[in-house]
Tab-separated table of C-alpha atoms in Angstrom:
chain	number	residue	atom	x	y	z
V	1	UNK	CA	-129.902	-46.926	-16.735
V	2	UNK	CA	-128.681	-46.283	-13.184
V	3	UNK	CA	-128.249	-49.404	-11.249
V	4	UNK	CA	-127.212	-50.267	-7.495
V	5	UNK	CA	-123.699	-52.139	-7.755
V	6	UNK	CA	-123.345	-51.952	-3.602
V	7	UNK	CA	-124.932	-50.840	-0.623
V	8	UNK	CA	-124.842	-51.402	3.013
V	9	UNK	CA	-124.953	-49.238	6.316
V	10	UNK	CA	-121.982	-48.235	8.386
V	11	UNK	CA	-121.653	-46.933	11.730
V	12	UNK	CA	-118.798	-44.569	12.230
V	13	UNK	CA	-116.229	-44.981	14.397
V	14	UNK	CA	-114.534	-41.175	14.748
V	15	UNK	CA	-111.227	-40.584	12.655
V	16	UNK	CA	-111.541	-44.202	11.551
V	17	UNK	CA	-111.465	-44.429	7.633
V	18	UNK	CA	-113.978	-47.330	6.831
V	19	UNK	CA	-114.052	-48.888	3.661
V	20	UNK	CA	-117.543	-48.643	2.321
V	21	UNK	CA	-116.726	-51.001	-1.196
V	22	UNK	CA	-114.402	-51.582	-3.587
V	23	UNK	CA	-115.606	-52.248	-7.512
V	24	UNK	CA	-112.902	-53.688	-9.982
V	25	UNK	CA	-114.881	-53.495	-13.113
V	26	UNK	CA	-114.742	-51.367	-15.099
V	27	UNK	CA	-117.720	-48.258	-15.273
V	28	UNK	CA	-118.755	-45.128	-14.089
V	29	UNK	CA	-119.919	-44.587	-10.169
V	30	UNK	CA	-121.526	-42.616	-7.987
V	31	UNK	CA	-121.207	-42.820	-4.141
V	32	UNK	CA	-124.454	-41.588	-1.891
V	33	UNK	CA	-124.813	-41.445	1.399
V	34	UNK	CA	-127.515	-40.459	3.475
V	35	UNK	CA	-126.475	-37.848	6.489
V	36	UNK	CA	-129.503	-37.205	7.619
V	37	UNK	CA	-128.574	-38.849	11.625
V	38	UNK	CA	-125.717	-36.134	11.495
V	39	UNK	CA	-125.905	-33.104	14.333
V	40	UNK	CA	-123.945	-30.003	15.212
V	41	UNK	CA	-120.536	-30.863	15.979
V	42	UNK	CA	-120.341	-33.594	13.690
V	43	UNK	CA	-118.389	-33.682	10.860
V	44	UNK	CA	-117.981	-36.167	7.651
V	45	UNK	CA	-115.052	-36.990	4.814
V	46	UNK	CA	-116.596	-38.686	1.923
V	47	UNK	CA	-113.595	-40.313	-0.311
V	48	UNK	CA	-113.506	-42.236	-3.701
V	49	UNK	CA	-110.010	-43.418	-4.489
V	50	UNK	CA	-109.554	-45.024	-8.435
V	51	UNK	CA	-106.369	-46.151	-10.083
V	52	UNK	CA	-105.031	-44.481	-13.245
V	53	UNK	CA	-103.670	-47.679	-14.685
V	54	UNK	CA	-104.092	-51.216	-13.618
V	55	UNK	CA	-100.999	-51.754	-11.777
V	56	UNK	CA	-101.054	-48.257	-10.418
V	57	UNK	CA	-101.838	-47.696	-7.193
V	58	UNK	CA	-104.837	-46.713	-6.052
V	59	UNK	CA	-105.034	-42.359	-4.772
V	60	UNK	CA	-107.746	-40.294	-3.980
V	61	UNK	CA	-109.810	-38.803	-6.738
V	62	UNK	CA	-112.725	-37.048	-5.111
V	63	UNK	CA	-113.128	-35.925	-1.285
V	64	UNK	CA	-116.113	-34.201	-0.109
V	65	UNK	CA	-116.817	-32.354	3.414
V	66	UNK	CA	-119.577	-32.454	5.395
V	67	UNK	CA	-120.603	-30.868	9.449
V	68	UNK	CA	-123.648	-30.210	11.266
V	69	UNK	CA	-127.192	-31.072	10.616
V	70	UNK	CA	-127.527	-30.935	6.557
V	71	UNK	CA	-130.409	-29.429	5.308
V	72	UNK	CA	-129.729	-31.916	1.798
V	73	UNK	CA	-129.297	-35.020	3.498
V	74	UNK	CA	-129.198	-37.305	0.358
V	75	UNK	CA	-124.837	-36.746	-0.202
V	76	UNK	CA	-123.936	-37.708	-3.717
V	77	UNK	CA	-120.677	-37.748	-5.323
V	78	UNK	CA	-119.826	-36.830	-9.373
V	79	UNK	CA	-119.771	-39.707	-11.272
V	80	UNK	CA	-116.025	-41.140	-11.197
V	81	UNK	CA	-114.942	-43.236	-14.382
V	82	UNK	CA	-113.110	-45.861	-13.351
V	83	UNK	CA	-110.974	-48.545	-15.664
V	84	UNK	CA	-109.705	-50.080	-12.645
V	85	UNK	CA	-110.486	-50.072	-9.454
V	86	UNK	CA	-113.286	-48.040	-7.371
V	87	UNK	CA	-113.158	-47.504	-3.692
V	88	UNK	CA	-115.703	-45.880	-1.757
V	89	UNK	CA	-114.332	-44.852	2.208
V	90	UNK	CA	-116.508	-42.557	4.962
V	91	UNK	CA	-114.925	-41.116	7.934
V	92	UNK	CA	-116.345	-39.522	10.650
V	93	UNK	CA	-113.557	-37.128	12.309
V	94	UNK	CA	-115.571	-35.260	15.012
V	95	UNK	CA	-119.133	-35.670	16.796
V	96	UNK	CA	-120.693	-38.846	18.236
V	97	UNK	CA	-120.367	-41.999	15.856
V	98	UNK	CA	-123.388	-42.201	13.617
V	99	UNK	CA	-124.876	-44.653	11.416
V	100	UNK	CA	-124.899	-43.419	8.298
V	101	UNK	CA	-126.875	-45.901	4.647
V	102	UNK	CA	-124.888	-45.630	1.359
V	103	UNK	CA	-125.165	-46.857	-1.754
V	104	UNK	CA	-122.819	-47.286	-5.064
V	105	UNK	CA	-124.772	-46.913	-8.449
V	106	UNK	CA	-123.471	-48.009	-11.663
V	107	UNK	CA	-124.271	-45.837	-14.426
């Protein structure tokens, strides 16, 4: 059963990475995020960053691209097994800052 490990709300600030949360147990995640305040002209990076051992260090693992109004607001990512460590970042690059609700589930 799908349960909510983290959520929150975060307003952009443009080309600044924000870290939305960061899980160190061990289980499989999904990121959403609801872009349904974006508009033309602006444009999203989605990140999830895991480590491949515990005293690795932590890299990118899935990166997802988003601009303009989105006709599927509801963004989700694939679910990431993660050992380790789990981090969840959003970055708005271009536009006007928006607010934009996430959530982490635990699966």
């Amino acid at each position: 059963m799908a349960t909510s490990k983290t959520n929150g709300s975060q307003t952009a600030v443009i080309s600044t990475e924000h870290t939305l949360s960061t899980i160190t147990d061990a289980g499989s995640y999904v990121l959403g995020v609801d872009t349904s305040n974006m508009v033309l002209g602006d444009k999203l990076t989605l990140r999830i960053k895991t480590k491949i051992r515990g005293v690795g260090t932590t890299r990118t693992t899935y990166i997802a691209n988003y601009a303009h109004t989105q006709g599927t607001p509801n963004a989700l990512s694939i679910p990431i097994a993660s050992p380790h460590e789990f981090v969840a970042t959003l970055e708005q690059t271009d536009g006007t800052g928006r607010v934009f609700n996430w959530e982490v589930t635990g699966l």
